[in-house]
CSV table of C-alpha atoms in Angstrom, one decimal:
chain,number,residue,atom,x,y,z
A,1,UNK,CA,45.1,87.2,62.2
A,2,UNK,CA,45.8,90.6,63.9
A,3,UNK,CA,46.6,90.9,67.6
A,4,UNK,CA,43.2,92.3,68.4
A,5,UNK,CA,41.6,89.2,66.8
A,6,UNK,CA,43.7,87.0,69.1
A,7,UNK,CA,42.7,89.1,72.1
A,8,UNK,CA,39.1,88.8,71.1
A,9,UNK,CA,39.4,85.0,70.6
A,10,UNK,CA,40.7,84.6,74.2
A,11,UNK,CA,37.5,86.4,75.6
A,12,UNK,CA,36.0,83.0,75.0
A,13,UNK,CA,37.5,79.6,74.2
A,14,UNK,CA,39.4,79.7,70.9
A,15,UNK,CA,39.1,76.7,68.5
A,16,UNK,CA,42.7,75.7,69.1
A,17,UNK,CA,42.3,75.4,72.9
A,18,UNK,CA,41.5,71.8,73.3
A,19,UNK,CA,42.3,71.3,77.0
A,20,UNK,CA,45.3,69.1,76.3
A,21,UNK,CA,48.5,69.1,74.2
A,22,UNK,CA,48.3,68.6,70.5
A,23,UNK,CA,48.5,64.8,69.7
A,24,UNK,CA,51.2,65.4,67.1
A,25,UNK,CA,53.5,67.1,69.7
A,26,UNK,CA,52.6,64.4,72.2
A,27,UNK,CA,53.9,61.9,69.8
A,28,UNK,CA,57.1,63.8,69.2
A,29,UNK,CA,57.7,63.5,73.0
A,30,UNK,CA,56.9,59.9,73.1
A,31,UNK,CA,59.4,59.3,70.2
A,32,UNK,CA,62.1,60.9,72.5
A,33,UNK,CA,62.6,64.0,70.2
A,34,UNK,CA,61.8,66.7,72.8
A,35,UNK,CA,64.6,67.7,75.2
A,36,UNK,CA,64.6,70.5,77.6
A,37,UNK,CA,64.8,73.3,78.1
A,38,UNK,CA,61.7,73.7,75.9
A,39,UNK,CA,60.3,77.0,74.5
A,40,UNK,CA,56.5,76.9,73.5
A,41,UNK,CA,56.2,79.9,71.1
A,42,UNK,CA,52.7,81.2,71.0
A,43,UNK,CA,51.7,79.0,74.0
A,44,UNK,CA,48.1,80.1,74.3
A,45,UNK,CA,46.8,78.9,77.5
A,46,UNK,CA,49.6,76.6,78.0
A,47,UNK,CA,48.5,72.9,77.4
A,48,UNK,CA,51.5,72.0,75.2
A,49,UNK,CA,53.9,73.6,77.6
A,50,UNK,CA,52.2,71.9,80.7
A,51,UNK,CA,52.3,68.5,79.0
A,52,UNK,CA,56.1,68.8,78.6
A,53,UNK,CA,56.4,70.2,82.2
A,54,UNK,CA,54.5,67.0,83.4
A,55,UNK,CA,57.2,65.0,81.8
A,56,UNK,CA,59.8,66.8,84.0
A,57,UNK,CA,61.2,69.1,81.4
A,58,UNK,CA,62.1,72.7,82.0
A,59,UNK,CA,59.6,74.8,79.9
A,60,UNK,CA,59.0,78.4,79.1
A,61,UNK,CA,55.8,79.5,77.2
A,62,UNK,CA,55.4,82.9,75.6
A,63,UNK,CA,52.4,84.4,73.9
A,64,UNK,CA,51.6,88.0,72.8
A,65,UNK,CA,48.1,87.8,74.5
A,66,UNK,CA,48.4,88.6,78.3
A,67,UNK,CA,45.0,87.0,78.9
A,68,UNK,CA,46.2,83.6,77.5
A,69,UNK,CA,49.3,83.8,79.6
A,70,UNK,CA,47.3,84.6,82.8
A,71,UNK,CA,45.2,81.5,82.2
A,72,UNK,CA,48.4,79.4,81.5
A,73,UNK,CA,49.9,80.5,84.8
A,74,UNK,CA,46.7,79.5,86.6
A,75,UNK,CA,46.6,76.1,85.1
A,76,UNK,CA,50.3,75.5,86.1
A,77,UNK,CA,49.5,76.6,89.7
A,78,UNK,CA,46.3,74.4,89.8
A,79,UNK,CA,48.2,71.3,88.5
A,80,UNK,CA,51.2,72.0,90.6
A,81,UNK,CA,53.5,72.1,87.6
A,82,UNK,CA,56.6,74.1,87.2
A,83,UNK,CA,56.5,76.1,83.9
A,84,UNK,CA,57.2,79.7,83.3
A,85,UNK,CA,54.8,81.7,81.1
A,86,UNK,CA,55.6,85.2,79.8
A,87,UNK,CA,53.8,87.8,77.6
A,88,UNK,CA,56.4,88.2,74.9
A,89,UNK,CA,56.6,88.8,71.1
A,90,UNK,CA,57.7,85.6,69.3
A,91,UNK,CA,59.5,87.8,66.7
A,92,UNK,CA,61.9,88.9,69.4
A,93,UNK,CA,62.7,85.6,71.1
A,94,UNK,CA,66.4,86.7,71.5
A,95,UNK,CA,65.3,89.2,74.0
A,96,UNK,CA,64.3,86.4,76.4
A,97,UNK,CA,68.1,86.1,77.2
A,98,UNK,CA,67.9,82.3,77.1
A,99,UNK,CA,68.5,79.6,74.5
A,100,UNK,CA,66.6,76.3,74.2
A,101,UNK,CA,67.1,72.8,73.0
A,102,UNK,CA,63.5,72.4,71.7
A,103,UNK,CA,61.0,74.8,70.4
A,104,UNK,CA,57.4,73.9,69.7
A,105,UNK,CA,55.1,76.0,67.6
A,106,UNK,CA,51.5,74.9,67.5
A,107,UNK,CA,49.5,77.1,65.1
A,108,UNK,CA,51.8,80.2,65.3
A,109,UNK,CA,53.8,80.1,62.0
A,110,UNK,CA,50.7,80.0,59.9
A,111,UNK,CA,49.5,83.4,61.3
A,112,UNK,CA,52.5,85.3,59.9
A,113,UNK,CA,52.8,87.1,56.7
A,114,UNK,CA,55.9,86.7,54.5
A,115,UNK,CA,57.9,89.4,56.2
A,116,UNK,CA,57.0,88.1,59.7
A,117,UNK,CA,58.0,84.6,58.7
A,118,UNK,CA,61.5,85.8,57.9
A,119,UNK,CA,61.7,87.7,61.2
A,120,UNK,CA,60.4,84.7,63.1
A,121,UNK,CA,63.1,82.4,61.7
A,122,UNK,CA,65.7,84.9,62.8
A,123,UNK,CA,64.1,85.2,66.1
A,124,UNK,CA,64.2,81.3,66.5
A,125,UNK,CA,67.9,81.2,65.6
A,126,UNK,CA,68.6,83.7,68.4
A,127,UNK,CA,66.9,81.5,71.0
A,128,UNK,CA,68.2,78.1,70.2
A,129,UNK,CA,71.5,76.1,70.7
A,130,UNK,CA,73.2,74.2,68.0
A,131,UNK,CA,71.5,70.8,67.6
A,132,UNK,CA,68.2,72.2,68.8
A,133,UNK,CA,64.9,71.0,67.2
A,134,UNK,CA,62.0,73.2,66.3
A,135,UNK,CA,58.7,71.5,65.7
A,136,UNK,CA,56.2,73.5,63.6
A,137,UNK,CA,52.6,72.4,63.4
A,138,UNK,CA,50.6,74.4,61.0
A,139,UNK,CA,47.6,74.2,58.6
A,140,UNK,CA,48.4,72.7,55.3
A,141,UNK,CA,47.1,73.5,51.9
A,142,UNK,CA,45.1,70.3,51.9
A,143,UNK,CA,42.7,71.7,54.5
A,144,UNK,CA,39.5,72.5,52.6
A,145,UNK,CA,37.7,75.8,52.7
A,146,UNK,CA,38.8,79.4,53.3
A,147,UNK,CA,38.1,79.8,57.0
A,148,UNK,CA,40.8,79.9,59.6
A,149,UNK,CA,44.4,80.8,59.2
A,150,UNK,CA,46.6,80.9,56.1
A,151,UNK,CA,47.4,77.4,54.5
A,152,UNK,CA,51.1,76.6,54.3
A,153,UNK,CA,52.7,74.3,51.6
A,154,UNK,CA,55.8,72.1,52.1
A,155,UNK,CA,57.6,74.4,49.7
A,156,UNK,CA,56.8,77.4,51.9
A,157,UNK,CA,58.1,75.5,54.9
A,158,UNK,CA,61.3,74.6,53.1
A,159,UNK,CA,61.7,78.2,51.9
A,160,UNK,CA,61.5,79.4,55.5
A,161,UNK,CA,63.5,76.8,57.3
A,162,UNK,CA,65.7,74.9,54.9
A,163,UNK,CA,68.6,77.4,55.0
A,164,UNK,CA,71.4,78.3,57.6
A,165,UNK,CA,71.3,78.1,60.5
A,166,UNK,CA,68.4,75.6,60.1
A,167,UNK,CA,67.7,72.5,58.0
A,168,UNK,CA,64.5,70.7,57.5
A,169,UNK,CA,64.7,67.2,58.8
A,170,UNK,CA,61.2,66.0,57.9
A,171,UNK,CA,57.7,67.3,56.9
A,172,UNK,CA,54.9,64.8,57.6
A,173,UNK,CA,51.2,65.1,57.2
A,174,UNK,CA,49.5,65.5,60.6
A,175,UNK,CA,46.3,66.8,62.2
A,176,UNK,CA,45.7,69.8,64.3
A,177,UNK,CA,43.0,69.0,66.9
A,178,UNK,CA,40.3,71.7,67.6
A,179,UNK,CA,37.4,71.9,69.9
A,180,UNK,CA,35.0,72.2,67.0
A,181,UNK,CA,34.3,68.5,66.7
A,182,UNK,CA,36.9,67.8,64.0
A,183,UNK,CA,40.6,68.2,63.3
A,184,UNK,CA,42.3,70.2,60.7
A,185,UNK,CA,44.8,68.9,58.1
A,186,UNK,CA,48.3,70.0,59.0
A,187,UNK,CA,52.0,69.7,58.5
A,188,UNK,CA,54.4,68.8,61.3
A,189,UNK,CA,57.8,70.1,60.3
A,190,UNK,CA,60.9,69.0,62.3
A,191,UNK,CA,63.7,71.5,61.9
A,192,UNK,CA,67.3,71.2,63.3
A,193,UNK,CA,69.4,74.2,64.3
A,194,UNK,CA,72.9,73.7,62.9
A,195,UNK,CA,76.1,75.2,64.3
A,196,UNK,CA,77.3,78.6,62.9
A,197,UNK,CA,80.8,80.1,63.2
A,198,UNK,CA,81.9,80.6,66.7
A,199,UNK,CA,79.3,78.3,68.3
């Protein structure tokens, strides 16, 4: 999906904007797997980030679409929650000048082509500390039909993330909630950032 398509999507309410955090990420938090500071990569209008902020975690949300970031900031103010939202390229997370213990990616990875996937993994490595967890929620190949984003297989997720400085901890079947009246079949991948020389 091109940047212009995302900008067009935020002229209305895009299907992934459900007015709450994704249930799969809520469950990860309930299981005690989310530690601050948290980076929400591709945060949209901020619901996942704000969910973590409401739990008292330090959170930064980034998105390439300025309109989405503006809405996220307004939500944070209206809910009296402390969360930072920035318009920023997820392929250059090292430029944030910060490192995180948790990264959540809800519906971002599956928008990338093969070259962008490689750049994204490098970007994540530059923005995470050893021991950090990355949670990737993306459409699975089991989602019927051709509409929406690219489907992702478990093999593709392992190809992207099961290599230094990351290792795949788990890939489980999940659902991605939408505002279209039904959810979409997805994978929730948990990835650990391992230590590299000098860290």
